[in-house]
CSV table of C-alpha atoms in Angstrom, one decimal:
chain,number,residue,atom,x,y,z
X,10,MET,CA,24.7,-55.2,-21.6
X,11,ASN,CA,23.8,-51.5,-22.1
X,12,LYS,CA,26.1,-49.0,-23.7
X,13,LYS,CA,27.3,-47.5,-20.4
X,14,SER,CA,28.1,-50.9,-18.9
X,15,LEU,CA,30.2,-51.7,-21.9
X,16,ILE,CA,32.0,-48.4,-21.7
X,17,THR,CA,32.7,-49.0,-18.0
X,18,PHE,CA,34.1,-52.4,-18.8
X,19,ILE,CA,36.4,-50.9,-21.5
X,20,LEU,CA,37.6,-48.2,-19.2
X,21,ILE,CA,38.5,-50.6,-16.5
X,22,SER,CA,40.3,-52.8,-19.0
X,23,PHE,CA,42.3,-49.7,-20.0
X,24,CYS,CA,42.7,-48.6,-16.7
X,25,ALA,CA,46.9,-43.4,-16.4
X,26,ILE,CA,49.3,-39.2,-16.4
X,27,ALA,CA,50.2,-34.9,-17.5
X,28,THR,CA,52.7,-32.0,-17.6
X,29,SER,CA,53.9,-30.2,-14.5
X,30,ASN,CA,56.5,-30.2,-11.8
X,31,GLU,CA,56.5,-32.5,-8.9
X,32,LEU,CA,54.2,-31.3,-6.1
X,33,PRO,CA,53.8,-32.2,-2.4
X,34,VAL,CA,51.1,-34.8,-1.9
X,35,ASN,CA,48.4,-35.1,0.8
X,36,PRO,CA,47.9,-38.9,1.4
X,37,ASP,CA,44.4,-38.2,2.6
X,38,ASN,CA,43.4,-36.7,-0.7
X,39,LEU,CA,45.4,-38.8,-3.1
X,40,VAL,CA,43.7,-39.5,-6.4
X,41,PHE,CA,45.0,-41.4,-9.4
X,42,GLY,CA,43.4,-39.5,-12.2
X,43,ARG,CA,41.8,-36.1,-12.8
X,44,TYR,CA,39.9,-34.1,-15.4
X,45,VAL,CA,41.2,-30.5,-15.7
X,46,GLU,CA,39.4,-27.7,-17.5
X,47,ASN,CA,40.5,-24.1,-17.1
X,48,ASP,CA,41.8,-21.1,-19.0
X,49,SER,CA,45.1,-22.8,-19.7
X,50,GLN,CA,44.5,-26.5,-19.6
X,51,HIS,CA,41.9,-29.0,-20.8
X,52,ALA,CA,43.1,-32.6,-20.3
X,53,LEU,CA,42.7,-36.0,-18.8
X,54,GLN,CA,45.6,-36.2,-16.4
X,55,MET,CA,47.1,-39.2,-14.5
X,56,PRO,CA,49.9,-39.1,-11.9
X,57,ILE,CA,53.3,-40.4,-11.1
X,58,VAL,CA,53.3,-40.7,-7.3
X,59,ARG,CA,56.6,-41.1,-5.5
X,60,TYR,CA,56.9,-43.1,-2.2
X,61,GLN,CA,60.0,-43.2,-0.1
X,62,ASP,CA,61.1,-45.3,2.9
X,63,GLN,CA,63.5,-44.4,5.7
X,64,GLN,CA,66.4,-46.0,3.9
X,65,GLY,CA,66.0,-43.6,1.0
X,66,ARG,CA,64.7,-46.1,-1.5
X,67,SER,CA,61.9,-44.8,-3.7
X,68,VAL,CA,59.0,-46.4,-5.6
X,69,ASP,CA,57.0,-44.4,-8.2
X,70,LEU,CA,53.5,-45.5,-9.0
X,71,VAL,CA,53.1,-44.6,-12.7
X,72,ALA,CA,49.5,-44.8,-13.8
X,73,ALA,CA,48.9,-46.2,-17.2
X,74,VAL,CA,46.1,-45.7,-19.7
X,75,HIS,CA,46.0,-48.1,-22.6
X,76,VAL,CA,45.1,-45.6,-25.2
X,77,GLY,CA,46.5,-42.1,-25.1
X,78,ASP,CA,48.2,-39.3,-27.0
X,79,ALA,CA,51.5,-40.2,-28.7
X,80,ALA,CA,53.2,-37.3,-26.8
X,81,TYR,CA,52.1,-38.9,-23.5
X,82,TYR,CA,53.8,-42.2,-24.3
X,83,ALA,CA,56.9,-40.4,-25.6
X,84,THR,CA,57.1,-38.5,-22.3
X,85,LEU,CA,56.8,-41.8,-20.3
X,86,ASN,CA,59.5,-43.5,-22.4
X,87,GLU,CA,61.9,-40.7,-21.5
X,88,LYS,CA,61.0,-40.8,-17.8
X,89,PHE,CA,61.4,-44.6,-17.7
X,90,LYS,CA,65.1,-44.2,-18.6
X,91,ASN,CA,65.7,-42.7,-15.1
X,92,TYR,CA,64.7,-45.8,-13.2
X,93,ASP,CA,66.8,-48.8,-12.1
X,94,ALA,CA,63.8,-51.0,-12.8
X,95,VAL,CA,60.3,-50.5,-14.3
X,96,LEU,CA,57.8,-53.2,-13.3
X,97,PHE,CA,55.0,-53.5,-15.9
X,98,GLU,CA,51.7,-55.2,-16.3
X,99,ALA,CA,50.9,-57.7,-19.0
X,100,VAL,CA,49.1,-61.0,-18.5
X,101,MET,CA,51.6,-63.2,-20.5
X,102,PRO,CA,54.1,-66.0,-20.2
X,103,GLU,CA,57.1,-65.0,-18.1
X,104,ASN,CA,59.6,-65.0,-21.0
X,105,ALA,CA,57.3,-63.7,-23.7
X,106,ARG,CA,57.8,-60.4,-25.5
X,107,ILE,CA,55.2,-57.8,-26.2
X,108,GLN,CA,54.6,-57.6,-29.9
X,109,LYS,CA,53.9,-54.2,-31.5
X,110,ASN,CA,51.3,-53.7,-34.2
X,111,THR,CA,49.8,-57.2,-34.0
X,112,LYS,CA,47.5,-58.3,-36.8
X,113,MET,CA,43.8,-58.2,-36.1
X,114,SER,CA,43.5,-62.0,-36.4
X,115,GLU,CA,46.1,-62.4,-33.6
X,116,GLN,CA,44.4,-60.0,-31.1
X,117,GLY,CA,42.4,-61.1,-28.1
X,118,PRO,CA,39.0,-59.6,-27.4
X,119,ILE,CA,40.3,-56.9,-24.9
X,120,THR,CA,43.1,-55.9,-27.3
X,121,MET,CA,40.5,-55.6,-30.1
X,122,LEU,CA,38.3,-53.4,-27.9
X,123,GLN,CA,41.3,-51.2,-27.1
X,124,HIS,CA,42.2,-50.8,-30.7
X,125,GLY,CA,38.6,-50.0,-31.5
X,126,MET,CA,38.6,-47.2,-28.8
X,127,LYS,CA,42.0,-45.9,-30.1
X,128,ASN,CA,40.4,-45.5,-33.5
X,129,VAL,CA,37.2,-44.0,-32.3
X,130,LEU,CA,38.9,-41.5,-30.0
X,131,ASP,CA,41.8,-40.7,-32.4
X,132,LEU,CA,44.4,-41.8,-29.9
X,133,THR,CA,47.4,-44.3,-30.0
X,134,TYR,CA,47.8,-47.7,-28.4
X,135,GLN,CA,50.1,-48.2,-25.3
X,136,MET,CA,51.6,-51.5,-26.4
X,137,ASP,CA,52.6,-49.9,-29.8
X,138,GLN,CA,54.1,-46.8,-28.2
X,139,VAL,CA,55.9,-47.8,-25.0
X,140,ASP,CA,59.4,-49.3,-25.3
X,141,TYR,CA,58.9,-52.6,-23.6
X,142,SER,CA,62.3,-53.8,-24.9
X,143,ALA,CA,64.2,-51.5,-22.5
X,144,LYS,CA,66.7,-53.4,-20.4
X,145,ASN,CA,65.3,-52.0,-17.1
X,146,PHE,CA,61.7,-53.3,-17.8
X,147,VAL,CA,60.7,-56.2,-15.6
X,148,HIS,CA,57.5,-58.3,-16.0
X,149,ALA,CA,55.4,-58.1,-12.9
X,150,ASP,CA,52.1,-59.7,-13.6
X,151,MET,CA,50.3,-63.1,-13.8
X,152,THR,CA,50.8,-65.6,-16.5
X,153,PRO,CA,47.6,-66.7,-18.3
X,154,GLN,CA,47.6,-69.9,-16.4
X,155,GLU,CA,47.9,-68.1,-13.0
X,156,MET,CA,45.1,-65.8,-13.9
X,157,SER,CA,42.8,-68.6,-15.1
X,158,LYS,CA,43.5,-70.6,-11.9
X,159,SER,CA,42.9,-67.6,-9.7
X,160,MET,CA,39.6,-66.8,-11.4
X,161,ALA,CA,38.5,-70.5,-11.2
X,162,ASP,CA,39.4,-70.6,-7.5
X,163,LYS,CA,37.3,-67.4,-6.9
X,164,GLY,CA,34.4,-68.6,-9.1
X,165,GLU,CA,35.0,-65.7,-11.4
X,166,SER,CA,34.5,-65.4,-15.2
X,167,ILE,CA,34.2,-62.7,-17.8
X,168,ILE,CA,30.4,-63.1,-17.5
X,169,THR,CA,30.3,-62.6,-13.7
X,170,MET,CA,32.6,-59.5,-14.0
X,171,MET,CA,30.3,-58.0,-16.7
X,172,ILE,CA,27.3,-58.6,-14.5
X,173,LYS,CA,29.0,-56.8,-11.6
X,174,LEU,CA,29.9,-53.9,-13.9
X,175,TRP,CA,26.4,-53.7,-15.2
X,176,ARG,CA,25.1,-53.5,-11.6
X,177,ALA,CA,27.6,-50.8,-10.8
X,178,GLY,CA,26.6,-48.9,-14.0
X,179,VAL,CA,23.0,-49.0,-12.9
X,180,VAL,CA,23.9,-47.7,-9.4
X,181,GLN,CA,25.9,-44.8,-10.9
X,182,GLN,CA,23.1,-43.9,-13.3
X,183,LEU,CA,20.6,-43.8,-10.4
X,184,LYS,CA,22.9,-41.5,-8.5
X,185,GLY,CA,23.3,-39.3,-11.5
X,186,GLY,CA,27.1,-39.9,-11.6
X,187,SER,CA,27.4,-41.5,-15.0
X,188,MET,CA,27.1,-40.2,-18.6
X,189,SER,CA,23.6,-40.2,-20.0
X,190,ASN,CA,22.4,-41.8,-23.3
X,191,THR,CA,21.5,-38.3,-24.4
X,192,GLU,CA,25.0,-37.0,-23.8
X,193,MET,CA,26.4,-39.9,-25.8
X,194,MET,CA,24.0,-39.4,-28.7
X,195,MET,CA,24.8,-35.6,-28.8
X,196,ALA,CA,28.5,-36.4,-28.9
X,197,LEU,CA,28.0,-38.9,-31.7
X,198,MET,CA,25.9,-36.5,-33.7
X,199,SER,CA,28.2,-33.6,-33.2
X,200,GLY,CA,30.6,-32.4,-36.0
X,201,ASP,CA,33.6,-33.6,-34.0
X,202,ALA,CA,32.5,-36.9,-32.5
X,203,SER,CA,36.0,-38.1,-31.5
X,204,HIS,CA,36.7,-35.0,-29.5
X,205,GLN,CA,33.3,-34.9,-27.8
X,206,LEU,CA,33.4,-38.6,-26.9
X,207,LYS,CA,36.9,-38.2,-25.5
X,208,ILE,CA,35.7,-35.4,-23.2
X,209,LEU,CA,32.8,-37.6,-22.0
X,210,MET,CA,35.0,-40.6,-21.4
X,211,ALA,CA,37.7,-38.6,-19.7
X,212,LYS,CA,35.1,-37.5,-17.1
X,213,GLU,CA,33.9,-41.1,-16.7
X,214,MET,CA,37.4,-42.5,-16.2
X,215,ILE,CA,38.1,-40.4,-13.1
X,216,ASN,CA,35.1,-41.9,-11.3
X,217,MET,CA,36.2,-45.5,-11.4
X,218,ASP,CA,36.8,-46.0,-7.6
X,219,GLU,CA,33.2,-46.8,-6.8
X,220,THR,CA,32.8,-49.2,-9.7
X,221,LEU,CA,36.0,-51.0,-9.0
X,222,GLY,CA,34.9,-51.3,-5.3
X,223,MET,CA,31.8,-53.1,-6.5
X,224,LEU,CA,33.9,-55.3,-8.8
X,225,GLU,CA,36.3,-56.2,-6.0
X,226,GLY,CA,33.8,-57.1,-3.3
X,227,SER,CA,34.9,-58.0,0.2
X,228,GLU,CA,37.3,-60.8,-1.0
X,229,GLY,CA,39.0,-58.9,-3.8
X,230,SER,CA,39.1,-59.9,-7.4
X,231,THR,CA,41.7,-61.5,-9.7
X,232,LEU,CA,41.6,-58.5,-12.0
X,233,ILE,CA,42.9,-56.1,-9.3
X,234,THR,CA,43.8,-57.7,-5.9
X,235,GLU,CA,45.5,-60.9,-7.0
X,236,ARG,CA,47.4,-59.3,-9.9
X,237,ASN,CA,48.6,-56.6,-7.4
X,238,LYS,CA,49.8,-59.3,-5.1
X,239,LYS,CA,51.9,-60.8,-7.9
X,240,ALA,CA,53.3,-57.4,-8.9
X,241,PHE,CA,54.3,-56.7,-5.3
X,242,LYS,CA,56.1,-60.0,-4.9
X,243,VAL,CA,58.2,-58.9,-7.9
X,244,LEU,CA,58.6,-55.5,-6.3
X,245,ARG,CA,59.9,-56.9,-3.1
X,246,ARG,CA,62.4,-59.1,-5.0
X,247,GLU,CA,63.6,-56.1,-7.0
X,248,MET,CA,63.9,-54.0,-3.8
X,249,LEU,CA,66.3,-56.6,-2.3
X,250,SER,CA,68.7,-55.9,-5.1
X,251,THR,CA,71.4,-53.5,-3.9
X,252,LYS,CA,71.6,-51.9,-7.3
X,253,ASN,CA,68.0,-50.9,-7.3
X,254,LYS,CA,67.4,-47.6,-5.5
X,255,ARG,CA,64.8,-46.1,-7.7
X,256,LEU,CA,61.9,-48.3,-8.9
X,257,ALA,CA,58.7,-47.7,-10.9
X,258,VAL,CA,55.5,-49.7,-11.0
X,259,PHE,CA,53.8,-49.0,-14.4
X,260,TYR,CA,50.2,-50.3,-14.0
X,261,GLY,CA,46.6,-49.3,-14.9
X,262,ALA,CA,45.3,-46.4,-12.8
X,263,GLY,CA,42.5,-48.7,-11.4
X,264,HIS,CA,45.2,-50.8,-9.6
X,265,LEU,CA,46.9,-47.9,-7.8
X,266,LYS,CA,44.6,-47.2,-4.9
X,267,ASP,CA,45.2,-50.7,-3.6
X,268,MET,CA,48.9,-50.5,-4.5
X,269,SER,CA,49.3,-47.3,-2.6
X,270,GLN,CA,47.9,-48.9,0.5
X,271,ARG,CA,50.3,-51.9,0.1
X,272,LEU,CA,53.3,-49.5,-0.1
X,273,ILE,CA,52.1,-47.7,3.0
X,274,ASN,CA,51.1,-50.7,5.1
X,275,ASP,CA,53.5,-53.5,3.9
X,276,PHE,CA,56.5,-51.6,2.8
X,277,GLU,CA,56.4,-48.7,5.3
X,278,MET,CA,56.7,-46.1,2.6
X,279,LYS,CA,55.1,-42.7,2.5
X,280,PRO,CA,53.9,-40.7,-0.6
X,281,VAL,CA,56.1,-37.6,-0.9
X,282,SER,CA,55.3,-36.1,-4.3
X,283,ILE,CA,53.0,-36.2,-7.3
X,284,GLU,CA,53.6,-35.2,-10.9
X,285,TRP,CA,50.8,-34.9,-13.4
X,286,ILE,CA,51.2,-35.7,-17.2
X,287,ASP,CA,48.6,-35.1,-19.9
X,288,ALA,CA,47.3,-38.5,-21.1
X,289,TRP,CA,44.6,-37.0,-23.4
X,290,ASP,CA,45.0,-33.4,-24.5
X,291,LEU,CA,41.4,-32.2,-24.8
X,292,LYS,CA,42.0,-28.7,-26.2
X,293,LYS,CA,40.7,-28.1,-29.7
């Protein structure tokens, strides 16, 4: 696998948010990540998008990035206190707890990659920063057994996903839409490699839709489609509770395009506002 394909795989495994007030949203131009560079801002930003139905219930899609600034996670922790329930992603047994600061020997390969990226980019790790012990947090993802079965049923494996991502990386490179080896080398040889790599990867992260589309295919994938189905079964259950009027779904940004369509088509909700929060502050 070439460097760009590996980076694409890492970005999707992370697959986010920024500072500002809530703004009206145009559903035809809805995006779940943006790179901002102007006189006052330079950041990777990801959204909190609010959806409402005619009964006044609301669901916020909160995009997650698995490595980010400590200030970003602190902001999320404060916002999560305002929800009746926060549905979160984590492939784990139903009654398990997320452990912070796990030892290297206890980490899986994806977690090790995420920790590696955290160190290279001088960022912090989501699982160590977010307060998953909060009483309003609700697990809304597959168990390892469910995920393994779904992948087996679809004939999927880590290898087949890597091959699809490699193909997508080749397509993006031919279109000129992906970072070049020269850009990567210049970033690594610069006097501030972490900062320059962060800028390159921030630009790459907001162009994941095409890559994810190739990964999903016509039948959908376990990584996105099937996990989203499980999350929304939990969402429907939580919405039936009379005490839950304001809900959040805290999931990787790569999941949210599909989730948005499910809220619109299956839950008869409409996006009404968007708020941006800096996930990576890229100012020097």
